[in-house]
Coordinates of C-alpha atoms and ligand atoms in Angstrom, one line a residue:
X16 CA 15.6 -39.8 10.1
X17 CA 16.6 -36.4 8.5
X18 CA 14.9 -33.5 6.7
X19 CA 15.2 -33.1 3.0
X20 CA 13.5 -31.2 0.2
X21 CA 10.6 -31.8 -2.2
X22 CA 12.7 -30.8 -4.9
X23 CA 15.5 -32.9 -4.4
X24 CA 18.2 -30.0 -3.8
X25 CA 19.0 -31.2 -1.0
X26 CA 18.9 -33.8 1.9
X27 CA 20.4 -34.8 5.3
X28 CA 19.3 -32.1 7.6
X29 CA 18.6 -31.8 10.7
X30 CA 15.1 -30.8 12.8
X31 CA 16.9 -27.4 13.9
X32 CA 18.6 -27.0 10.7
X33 CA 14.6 -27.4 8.6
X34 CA 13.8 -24.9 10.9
X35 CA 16.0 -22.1 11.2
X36 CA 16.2 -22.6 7.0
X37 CA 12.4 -22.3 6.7
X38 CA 12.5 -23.1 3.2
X39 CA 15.0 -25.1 0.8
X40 CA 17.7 -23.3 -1.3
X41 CA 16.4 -25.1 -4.6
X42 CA 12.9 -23.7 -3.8
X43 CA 11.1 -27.1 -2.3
X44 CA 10.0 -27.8 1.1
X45 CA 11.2 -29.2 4.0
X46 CA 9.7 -33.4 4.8
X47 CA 11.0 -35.8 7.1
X48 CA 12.7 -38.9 5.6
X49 CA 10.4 -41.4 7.7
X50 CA 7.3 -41.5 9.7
X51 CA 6.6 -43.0 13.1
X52 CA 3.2 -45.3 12.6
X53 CA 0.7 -45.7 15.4
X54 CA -0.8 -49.1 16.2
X55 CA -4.3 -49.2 17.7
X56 CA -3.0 -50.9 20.7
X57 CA -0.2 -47.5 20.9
X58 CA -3.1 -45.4 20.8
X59 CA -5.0 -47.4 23.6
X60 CA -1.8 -46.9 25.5
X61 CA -2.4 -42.9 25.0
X62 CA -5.6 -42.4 25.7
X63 CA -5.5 -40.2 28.9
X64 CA -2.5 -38.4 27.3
X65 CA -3.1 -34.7 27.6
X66 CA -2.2 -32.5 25.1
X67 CA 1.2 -31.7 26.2
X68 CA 1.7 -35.6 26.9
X69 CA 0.7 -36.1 22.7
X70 CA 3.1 -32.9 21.8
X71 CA 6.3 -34.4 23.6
X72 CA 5.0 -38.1 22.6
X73 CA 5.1 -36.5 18.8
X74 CA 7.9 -33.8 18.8
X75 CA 10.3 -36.5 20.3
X76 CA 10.4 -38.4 17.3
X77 CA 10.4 -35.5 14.4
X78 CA 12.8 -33.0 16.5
X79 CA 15.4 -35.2 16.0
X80 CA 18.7 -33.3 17.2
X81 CA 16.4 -32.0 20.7
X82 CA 16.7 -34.4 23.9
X83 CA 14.0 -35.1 25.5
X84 CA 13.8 -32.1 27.7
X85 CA 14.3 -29.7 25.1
X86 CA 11.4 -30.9 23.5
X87 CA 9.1 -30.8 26.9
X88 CA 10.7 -27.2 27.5
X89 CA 9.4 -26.0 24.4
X90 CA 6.1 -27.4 24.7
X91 CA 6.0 -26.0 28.4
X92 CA 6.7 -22.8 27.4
X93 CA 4.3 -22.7 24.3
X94 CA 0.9 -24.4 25.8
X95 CA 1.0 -22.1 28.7
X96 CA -2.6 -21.9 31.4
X97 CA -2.3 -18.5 30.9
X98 CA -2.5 -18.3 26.8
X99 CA -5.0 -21.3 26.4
X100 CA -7.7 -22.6 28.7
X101 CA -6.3 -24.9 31.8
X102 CA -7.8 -27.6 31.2
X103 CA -7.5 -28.2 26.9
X104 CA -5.7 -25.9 24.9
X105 CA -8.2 -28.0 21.9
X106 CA -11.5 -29.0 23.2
X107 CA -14.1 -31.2 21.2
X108 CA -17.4 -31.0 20.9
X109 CA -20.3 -32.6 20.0
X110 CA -22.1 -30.5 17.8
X111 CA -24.7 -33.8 16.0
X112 CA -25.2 -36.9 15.6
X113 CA -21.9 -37.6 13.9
X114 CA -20.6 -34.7 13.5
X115 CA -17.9 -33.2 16.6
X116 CA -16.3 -29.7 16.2
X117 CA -12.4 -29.5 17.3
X118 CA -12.5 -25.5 18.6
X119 CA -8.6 -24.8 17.6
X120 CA -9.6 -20.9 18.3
X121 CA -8.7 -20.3 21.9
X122 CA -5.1 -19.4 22.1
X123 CA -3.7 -15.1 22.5
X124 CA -5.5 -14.1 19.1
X125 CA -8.7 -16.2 18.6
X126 CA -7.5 -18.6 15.2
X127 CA -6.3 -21.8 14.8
X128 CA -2.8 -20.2 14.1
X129 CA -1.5 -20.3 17.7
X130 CA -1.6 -23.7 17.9
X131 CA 1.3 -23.9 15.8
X132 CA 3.0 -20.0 16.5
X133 CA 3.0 -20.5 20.0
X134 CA 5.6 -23.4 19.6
X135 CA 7.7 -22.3 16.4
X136 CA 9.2 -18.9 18.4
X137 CA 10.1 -21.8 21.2
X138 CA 11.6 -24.5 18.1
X139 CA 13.6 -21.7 16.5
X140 CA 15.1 -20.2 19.7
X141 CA 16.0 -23.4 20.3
X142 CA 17.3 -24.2 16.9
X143 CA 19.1 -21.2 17.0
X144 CA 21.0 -22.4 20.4
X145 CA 22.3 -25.3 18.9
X146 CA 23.3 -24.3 15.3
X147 CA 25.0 -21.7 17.2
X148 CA 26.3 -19.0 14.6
X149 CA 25.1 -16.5 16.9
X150 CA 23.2 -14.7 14.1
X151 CA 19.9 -13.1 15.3
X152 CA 17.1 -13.9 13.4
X153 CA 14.5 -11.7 11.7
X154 CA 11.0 -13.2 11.1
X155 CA 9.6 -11.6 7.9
X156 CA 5.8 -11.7 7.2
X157 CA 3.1 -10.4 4.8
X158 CA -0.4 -11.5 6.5
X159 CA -4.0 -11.2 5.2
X160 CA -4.8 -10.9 8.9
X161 CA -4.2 -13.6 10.9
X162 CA -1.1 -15.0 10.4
X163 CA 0.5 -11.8 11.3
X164 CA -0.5 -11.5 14.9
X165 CA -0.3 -14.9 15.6
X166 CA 3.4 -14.5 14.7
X167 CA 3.9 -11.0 16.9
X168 CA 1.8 -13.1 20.0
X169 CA 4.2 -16.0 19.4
X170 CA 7.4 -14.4 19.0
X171 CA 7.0 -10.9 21.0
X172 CA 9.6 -10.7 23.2
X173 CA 12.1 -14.1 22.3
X174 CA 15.7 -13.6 22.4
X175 CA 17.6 -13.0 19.7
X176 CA 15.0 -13.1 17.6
X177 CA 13.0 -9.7 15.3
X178 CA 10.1 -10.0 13.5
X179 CA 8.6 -7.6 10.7
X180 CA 5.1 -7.7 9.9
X181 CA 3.8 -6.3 6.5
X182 CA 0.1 -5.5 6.7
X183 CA -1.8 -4.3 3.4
X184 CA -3.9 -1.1 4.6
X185 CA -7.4 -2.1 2.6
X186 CA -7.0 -5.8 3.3
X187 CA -7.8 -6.3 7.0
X188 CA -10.7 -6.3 9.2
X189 CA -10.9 -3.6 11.8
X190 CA -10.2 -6.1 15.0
X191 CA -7.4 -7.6 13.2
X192 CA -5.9 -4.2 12.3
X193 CA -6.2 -3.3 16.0
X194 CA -4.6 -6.8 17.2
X195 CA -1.8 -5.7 15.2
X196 CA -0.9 -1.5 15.5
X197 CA -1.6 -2.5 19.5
X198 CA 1.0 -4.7 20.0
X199 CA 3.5 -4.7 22.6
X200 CA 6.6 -6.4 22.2
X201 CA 10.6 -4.9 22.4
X202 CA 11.5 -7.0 19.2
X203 CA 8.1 -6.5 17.1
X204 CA 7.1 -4.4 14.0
X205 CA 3.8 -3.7 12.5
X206 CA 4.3 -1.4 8.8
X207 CA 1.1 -0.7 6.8
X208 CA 1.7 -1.4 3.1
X209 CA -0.2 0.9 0.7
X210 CA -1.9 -2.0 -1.4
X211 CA -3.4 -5.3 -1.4
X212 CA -2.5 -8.6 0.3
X213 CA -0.7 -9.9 -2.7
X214 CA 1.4 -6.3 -2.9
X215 CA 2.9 -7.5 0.9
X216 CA 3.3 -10.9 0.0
X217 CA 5.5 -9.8 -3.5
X218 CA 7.5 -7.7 -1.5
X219 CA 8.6 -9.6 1.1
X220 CA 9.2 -12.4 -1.4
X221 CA 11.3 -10.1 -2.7
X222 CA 13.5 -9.4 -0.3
X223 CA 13.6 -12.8 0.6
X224 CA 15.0 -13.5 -2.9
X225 CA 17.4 -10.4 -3.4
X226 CA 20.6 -11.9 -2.5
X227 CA 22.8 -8.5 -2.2
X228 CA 20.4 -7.9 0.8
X229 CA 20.3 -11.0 2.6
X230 CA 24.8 -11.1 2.0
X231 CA 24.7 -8.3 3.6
X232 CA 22.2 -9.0 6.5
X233 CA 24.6 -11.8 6.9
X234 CA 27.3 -9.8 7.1
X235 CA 25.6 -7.7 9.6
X236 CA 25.0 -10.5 11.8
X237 CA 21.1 -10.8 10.8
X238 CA 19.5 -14.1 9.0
X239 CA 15.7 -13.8 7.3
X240 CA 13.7 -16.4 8.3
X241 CA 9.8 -17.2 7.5
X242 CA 6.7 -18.2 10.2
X243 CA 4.5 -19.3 7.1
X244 CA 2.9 -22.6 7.0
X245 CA 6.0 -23.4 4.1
X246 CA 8.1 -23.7 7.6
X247 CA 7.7 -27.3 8.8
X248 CA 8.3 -26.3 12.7
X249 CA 5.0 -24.7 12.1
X250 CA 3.1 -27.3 10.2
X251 CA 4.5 -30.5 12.7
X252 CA 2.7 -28.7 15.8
X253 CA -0.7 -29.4 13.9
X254 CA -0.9 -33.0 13.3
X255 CA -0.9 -33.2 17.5
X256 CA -4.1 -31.7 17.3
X257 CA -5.5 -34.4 14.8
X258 CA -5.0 -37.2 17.4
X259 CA -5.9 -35.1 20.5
X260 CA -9.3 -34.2 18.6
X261 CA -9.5 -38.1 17.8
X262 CA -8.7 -39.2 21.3
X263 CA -11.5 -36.9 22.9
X264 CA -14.0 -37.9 20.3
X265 CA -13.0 -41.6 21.9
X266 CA -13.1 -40.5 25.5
X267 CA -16.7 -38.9 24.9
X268 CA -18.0 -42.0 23.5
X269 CA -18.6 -41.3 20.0
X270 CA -16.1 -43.6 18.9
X271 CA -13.5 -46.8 19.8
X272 CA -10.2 -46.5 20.0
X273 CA -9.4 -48.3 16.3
X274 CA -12.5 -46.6 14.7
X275 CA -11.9 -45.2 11.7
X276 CA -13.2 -40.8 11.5
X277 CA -13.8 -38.4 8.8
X278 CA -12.0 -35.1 9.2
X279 CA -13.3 -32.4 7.4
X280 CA -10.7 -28.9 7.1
X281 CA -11.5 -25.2 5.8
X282 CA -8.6 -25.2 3.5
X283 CA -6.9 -22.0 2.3
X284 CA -2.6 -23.0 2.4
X285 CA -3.3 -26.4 2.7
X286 CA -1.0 -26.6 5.7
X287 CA -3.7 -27.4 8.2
X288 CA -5.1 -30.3 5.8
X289 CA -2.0 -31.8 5.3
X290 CA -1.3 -32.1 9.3
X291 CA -4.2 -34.1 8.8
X292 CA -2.9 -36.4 6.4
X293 CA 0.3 -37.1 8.2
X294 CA -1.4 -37.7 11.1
X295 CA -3.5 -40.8 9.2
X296 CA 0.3 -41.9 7.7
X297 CA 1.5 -41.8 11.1
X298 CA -1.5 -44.4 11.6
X299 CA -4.8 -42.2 13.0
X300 CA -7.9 -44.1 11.9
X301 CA -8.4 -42.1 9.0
X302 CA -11.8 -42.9 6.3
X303 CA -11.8 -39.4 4.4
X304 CA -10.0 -36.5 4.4
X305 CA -13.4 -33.8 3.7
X306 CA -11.4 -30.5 2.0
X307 CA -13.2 -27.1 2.3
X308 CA -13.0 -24.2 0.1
X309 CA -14.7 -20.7 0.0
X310 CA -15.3 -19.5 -3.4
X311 CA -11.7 -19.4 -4.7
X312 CA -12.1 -22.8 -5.2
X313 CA -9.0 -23.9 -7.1
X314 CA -8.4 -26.8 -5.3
X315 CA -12.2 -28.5 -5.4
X316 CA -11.5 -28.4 -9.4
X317 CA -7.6 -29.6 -8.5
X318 CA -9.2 -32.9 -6.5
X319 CA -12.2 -33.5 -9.3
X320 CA -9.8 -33.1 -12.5
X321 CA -6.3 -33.8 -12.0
X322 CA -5.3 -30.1 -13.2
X323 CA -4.1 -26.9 -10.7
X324 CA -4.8 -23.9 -12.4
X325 CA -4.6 -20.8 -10.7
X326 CA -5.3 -18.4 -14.1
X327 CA -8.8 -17.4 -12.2
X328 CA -10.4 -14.2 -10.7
X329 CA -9.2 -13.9 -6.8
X330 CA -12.4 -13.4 -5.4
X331 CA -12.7 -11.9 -2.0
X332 CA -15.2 -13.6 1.0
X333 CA -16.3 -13.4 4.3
X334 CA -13.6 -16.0 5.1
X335 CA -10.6 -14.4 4.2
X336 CA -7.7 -16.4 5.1
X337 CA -8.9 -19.2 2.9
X338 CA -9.1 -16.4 -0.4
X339 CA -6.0 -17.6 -1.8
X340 CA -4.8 -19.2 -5.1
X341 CA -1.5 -21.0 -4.3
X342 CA -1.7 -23.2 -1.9
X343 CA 1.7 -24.0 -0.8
X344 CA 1.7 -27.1 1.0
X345 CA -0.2 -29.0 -1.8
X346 CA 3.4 -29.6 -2.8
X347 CA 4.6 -31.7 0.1
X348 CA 1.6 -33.7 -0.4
X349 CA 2.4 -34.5 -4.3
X350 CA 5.9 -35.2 -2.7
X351 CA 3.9 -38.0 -0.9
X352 CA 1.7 -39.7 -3.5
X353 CA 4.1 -39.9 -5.7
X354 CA 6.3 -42.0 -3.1
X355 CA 9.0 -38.9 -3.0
X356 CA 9.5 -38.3 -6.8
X357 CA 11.3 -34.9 -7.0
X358 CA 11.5 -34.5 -10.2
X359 CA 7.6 -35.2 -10.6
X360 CA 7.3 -32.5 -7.7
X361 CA 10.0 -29.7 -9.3
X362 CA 8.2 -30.3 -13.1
X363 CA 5.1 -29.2 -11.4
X364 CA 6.0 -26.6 -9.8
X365 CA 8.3 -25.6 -12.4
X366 CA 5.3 -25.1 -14.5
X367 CA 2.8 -23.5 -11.9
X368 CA 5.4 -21.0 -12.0
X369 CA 5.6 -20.3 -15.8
X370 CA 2.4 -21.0 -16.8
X371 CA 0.2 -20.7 -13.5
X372 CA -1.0 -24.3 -14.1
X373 CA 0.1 -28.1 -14.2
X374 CA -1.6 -31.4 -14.5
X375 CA -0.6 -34.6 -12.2
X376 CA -1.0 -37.7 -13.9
X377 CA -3.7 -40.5 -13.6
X378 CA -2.6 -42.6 -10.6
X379 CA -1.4 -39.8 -8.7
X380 CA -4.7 -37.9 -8.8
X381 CA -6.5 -41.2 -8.3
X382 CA -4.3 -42.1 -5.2
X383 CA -5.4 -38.6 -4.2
X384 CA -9.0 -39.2 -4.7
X385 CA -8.9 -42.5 -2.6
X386 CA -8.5 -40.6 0.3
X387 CA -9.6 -37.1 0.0
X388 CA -13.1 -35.5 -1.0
X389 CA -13.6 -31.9 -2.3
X390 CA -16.3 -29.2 -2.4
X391 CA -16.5 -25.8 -1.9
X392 CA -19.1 -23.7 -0.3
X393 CA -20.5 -20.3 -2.1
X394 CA -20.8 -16.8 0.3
X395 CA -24.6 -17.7 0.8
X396 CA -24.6 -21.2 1.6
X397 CA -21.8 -20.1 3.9
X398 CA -23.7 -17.4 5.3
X399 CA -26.5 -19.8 5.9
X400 CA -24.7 -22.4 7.2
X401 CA -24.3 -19.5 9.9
X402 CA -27.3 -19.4 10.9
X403 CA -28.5 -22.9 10.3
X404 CA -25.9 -24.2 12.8
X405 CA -26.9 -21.5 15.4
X406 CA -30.4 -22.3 15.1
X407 CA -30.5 -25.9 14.8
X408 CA -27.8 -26.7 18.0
X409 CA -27.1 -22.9 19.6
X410 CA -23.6 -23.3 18.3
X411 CA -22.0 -20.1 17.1
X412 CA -19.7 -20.9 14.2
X413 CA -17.0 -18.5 12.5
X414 CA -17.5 -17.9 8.5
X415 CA -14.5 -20.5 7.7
X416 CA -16.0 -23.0 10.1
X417 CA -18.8 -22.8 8.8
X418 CA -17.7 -23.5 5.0
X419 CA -16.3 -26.5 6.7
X420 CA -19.7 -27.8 8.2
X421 CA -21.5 -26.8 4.5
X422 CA -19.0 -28.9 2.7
X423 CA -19.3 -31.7 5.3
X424 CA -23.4 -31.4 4.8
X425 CA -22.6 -31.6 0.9
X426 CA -20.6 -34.4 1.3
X427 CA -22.8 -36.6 3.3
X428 CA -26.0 -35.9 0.7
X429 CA -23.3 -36.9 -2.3
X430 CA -22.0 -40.3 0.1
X431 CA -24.5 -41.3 2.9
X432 CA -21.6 -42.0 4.5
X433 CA -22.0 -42.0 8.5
X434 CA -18.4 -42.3 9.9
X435 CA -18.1 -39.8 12.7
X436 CA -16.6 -36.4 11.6
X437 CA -13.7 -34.4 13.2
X438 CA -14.9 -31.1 11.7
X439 CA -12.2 -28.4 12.3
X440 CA -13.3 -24.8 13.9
X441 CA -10.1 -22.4 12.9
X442 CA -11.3 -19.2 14.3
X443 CA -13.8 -17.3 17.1
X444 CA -16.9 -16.2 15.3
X445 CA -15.9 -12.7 17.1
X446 CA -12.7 -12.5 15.7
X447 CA -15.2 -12.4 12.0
X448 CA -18.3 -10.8 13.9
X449 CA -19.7 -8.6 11.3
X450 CA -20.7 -11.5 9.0
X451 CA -21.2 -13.9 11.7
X452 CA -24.1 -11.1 13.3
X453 CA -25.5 -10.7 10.1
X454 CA -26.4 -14.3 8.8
X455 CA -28.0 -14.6 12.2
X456 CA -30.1 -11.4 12.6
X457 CA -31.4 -8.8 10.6
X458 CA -28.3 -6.8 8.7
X459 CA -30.1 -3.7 9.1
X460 CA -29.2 -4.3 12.9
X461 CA -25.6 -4.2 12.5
X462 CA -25.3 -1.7 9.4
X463 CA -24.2 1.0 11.6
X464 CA -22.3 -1.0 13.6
X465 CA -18.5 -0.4 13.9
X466 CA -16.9 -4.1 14.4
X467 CA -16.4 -3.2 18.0
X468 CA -19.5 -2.4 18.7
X469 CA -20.6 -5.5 17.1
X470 CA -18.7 -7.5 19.4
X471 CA -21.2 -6.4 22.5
X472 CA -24.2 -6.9 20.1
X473 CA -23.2 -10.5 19.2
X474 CA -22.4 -11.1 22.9
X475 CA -25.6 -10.1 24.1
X476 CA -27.7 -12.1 21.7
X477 CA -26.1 -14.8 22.1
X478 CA -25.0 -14.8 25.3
X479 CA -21.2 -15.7 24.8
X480 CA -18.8 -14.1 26.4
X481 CA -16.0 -11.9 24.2
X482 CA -13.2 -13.5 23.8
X483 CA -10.6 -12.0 26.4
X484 CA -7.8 -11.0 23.5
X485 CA -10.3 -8.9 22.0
X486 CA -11.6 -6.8 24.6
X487 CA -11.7 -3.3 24.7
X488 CA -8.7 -3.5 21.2
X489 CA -9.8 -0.1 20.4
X490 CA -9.1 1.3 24.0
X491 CA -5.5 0.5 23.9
X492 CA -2.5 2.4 22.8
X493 CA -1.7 2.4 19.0
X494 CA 2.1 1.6 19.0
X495 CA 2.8 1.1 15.0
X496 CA 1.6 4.5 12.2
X497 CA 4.2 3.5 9.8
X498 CA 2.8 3.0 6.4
X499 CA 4.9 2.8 3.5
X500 CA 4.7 1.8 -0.5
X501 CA 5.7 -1.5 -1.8
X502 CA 8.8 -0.1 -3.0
X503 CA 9.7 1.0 0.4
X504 CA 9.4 -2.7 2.1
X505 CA 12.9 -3.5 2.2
X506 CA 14.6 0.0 3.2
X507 CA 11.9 -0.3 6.3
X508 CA 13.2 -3.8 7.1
X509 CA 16.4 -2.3 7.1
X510 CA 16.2 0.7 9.1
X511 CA 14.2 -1.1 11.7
X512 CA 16.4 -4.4 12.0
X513 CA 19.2 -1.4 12.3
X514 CA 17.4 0.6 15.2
Ligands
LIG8 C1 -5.1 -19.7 8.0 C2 -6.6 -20.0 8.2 C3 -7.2 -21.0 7.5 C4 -6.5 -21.8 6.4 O1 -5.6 -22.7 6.9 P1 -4.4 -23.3 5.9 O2 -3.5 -24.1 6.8 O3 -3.8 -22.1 5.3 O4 -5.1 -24.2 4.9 C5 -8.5 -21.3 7.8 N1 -9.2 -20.6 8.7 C6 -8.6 -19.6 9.4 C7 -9.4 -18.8 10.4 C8 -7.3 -19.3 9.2 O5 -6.7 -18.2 9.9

């Protein structure tokens, strides 16, 4: 097997070469050239497998150029005791009748992003090793809020390896600011950008694209490389969770081994969705794939017409990493449907990019629909959502959880259908705790609140504890001021990759 891009630019590389590159030259993606496919009898065989078990089990096919031990050193290293809970790094649980929650929130920064950015630091340093051009890497990133610390948490302190993060000052929450200007770290960055989210992510796309810059990095003994979901050492990590969430939903007795589940994923990227649909290639007893969105709700409209058109008000919600309007990794699944027809695949893309829209044609968007089923869930329905789901069953559920478990309630009233559901829980409600408190007490309460002082409020009321990684954030030491313009982006990059 071998990597090679959705665009058909090029083919025949290896795991550690997919991942150093991040992203093909001609633009496309990174996919493997094969899948392995799970029998019900193979996944009888790993029932008892614990997570790490599963991750080597799964890594050992795709990381095709690491032995055995390289593998099981990375995922060592990565699903640590002391950066996830002993005993699952993922637990399940029951949360009704047929619905169970798979809590992907309790790694170093309290979202579903350190499942996968606790690995790629360990894939890339490794990559590195054996490519071997001695270059030192420098991880570039514009975040909305959570990708960004994830990537410092993951990366903080690797060898021969910097990383830059790009914040935009009236874009992030108050804890996830603080995650971020507190960081510790000899190799890490954190630079305010005066603008919005989409400000950082043009720049750094920009210096990712300016040629002069990057020949000279080169020259200089530096290489730009990318810890966005576009990277697959960041998306493989994902689909373990998919049948470690499956397996426990088995071991608790909800379903047998050869059952087919729903899973049901707040989608923003689409990179956590399509772990999900590899997984059911790669043969997980898959019936639906339930896709979530928050108000920007380009891809409910993609899934019910055929067309992707991203000509539409950005709206901002209380579940911010899913406000987005290109969703990247929609890409590598059109790759798939269409059984790997590149020039499909560029045409589209091609066309998103001049005109902001394209249309798939009829048996593509029909092979789509045979397997996925879209909605999207409006601020109040996701705000009571909330607090139905803590009233109902005591379970606390963060503002893009709970657009999953709203979609999941609209699509059983539309289907009836009563397959068991893998519903997907990609943050702490802390982490989100102003909205959270307010959907399930009065808003006057909270009003003159700062977030941090809503953290102890939600705690007591509900008795849960705060998360460890956000304790006393606005007690520590503020170790990044810098704020610069969006011109500035690149001449910061340089002076601090030069420091
Ligand atoms: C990033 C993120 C998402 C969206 O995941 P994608 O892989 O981008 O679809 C959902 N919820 C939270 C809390 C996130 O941080």
């Amino acid at each position: 097997m071998f990597y090679k891009s959705t665009r058909g630019g090029q083919s025949d590389l290896t795991f550690s070469e997919a991942v150093k590159k991040g992203i093909a030259t001609d633009g496309g993606l990174f996919v493997p050239s094969e899948f392995p496919v799970y029998s019900a009898e193979d996944l009888g065989k790993m029932a008892d497998y614990d997570y790490k078990a599963l991750a080597n089990e799964i890594f050992g096919f795709f990381a095709n150029d690491f032995t055995a031990d390289e593998v099981n050193n990375c995922v060592e290293n990565a699903y640590l005791s002391g950066n996830f809970p002993m005993d699952d790094p993922a637990p399940t649980v029951k949360l009704t009748e047929n619905v169970s929650v798979l809590e992907l929130f309790h790694g170093p920064t309290c979202a579903f992003k350190d499942m996968a950015l606790q690995i790629l630091p360990e894939f890339m340093k490794q990559s590195n090793k054996k490519l071997g051009d001695g270059k030192e890497i420098v991880i570039l990133t514009a975040t909305s809020g959570d990708t960004g610390k994830a990537a410092l948490e993951g990366f903080k302190d690797v060898d021969g390896i910097k990383v830059v993060v790009f914040y935009p000052v009236s874009g992030v929450s108050e804890v996830q600011k603080y995650q971020m200007i507190t960081q510790e770290g000899k190799n890490v960055k954190v630079i305010a950008v005066e603008g919005n989210f989409d400000d950082a992510q043009s720049g750094v796309k920009k210096i990712f694209g300016d040629d002069e810059f990057n020949a000279k990095l080169n020259e200089e003994g530096f290489e730009l490389s990318s810890a966005n979901s576009i990277n697959w050492g960041r998306l493989l990590p994902q689909i373990v969770y998919y049948f470690h969430g499956y397996l426990a939903m088995a071991r608790q007795g909800d379903i047998k081994i050869g059952d087919k589940i729903n899973v049901c994923v707040p989608t923003g990227n689409f990179g956590d969705i399509l772990a999900s649909y590899y997984a059911m290639k790669m043969g997980l007893p898959v019936n639906r794939i339930i896709c979530a969105s928050n108000d920007n709700n380009v891809l409910t409209d993609f899934f019910h017409t055929g067309t992707y058109n991203k000509n539409r008000e950005f709206k901002t919600t209380i579940s911010p990493a899913m406000d987005i309007l290109i969703s990247s990794n929609l890409e590598r699944l059109l790759y798939d449907v269409t059984g790997g027809d590149a020039e499909a695949v560029l045409g589209y893309m091609t066309s998103l990019n001049s005109t902001g829209l394209y249309t798939v044609d009829t048996k593509t968007i029909e092979s789509i629909q045979n397997i996925f089923w879209a909605a999207n869930a409006t601020e109040d329905e996701t705000r009571i959502t909330i607090s139905k789901t803590y009233s109902e069953h005591t379970y606390l559920a963060d503002p893009h959880t709970s657009v999953g478990l709203c979609v999941y309630d609209k699509y059983f009233e539309a289907t009836g259908d009563k397959t068991k559901t893998l519903a997907v829980s990609t943050a702490s409600p802390f982490k989100f705790n102003k909205s959270v408190a307010e959907s399930i007490s009065q808003p006057e309460k909270i009003q003159n609140l700062s977030e941090f002082e809503v953290l102890d409020y939600l705690s007591n009321k509900t008795l849960l504890p705060v998360p460890n990684p956000l304790k006393g954030l606005d007690k520590r030491e503020i170790l990044h001021k810098d704020v610069c313009k969006p011109s500035e982006m690149k001449e910061e990059t340089y002076k601090y990759i030069k420091s």
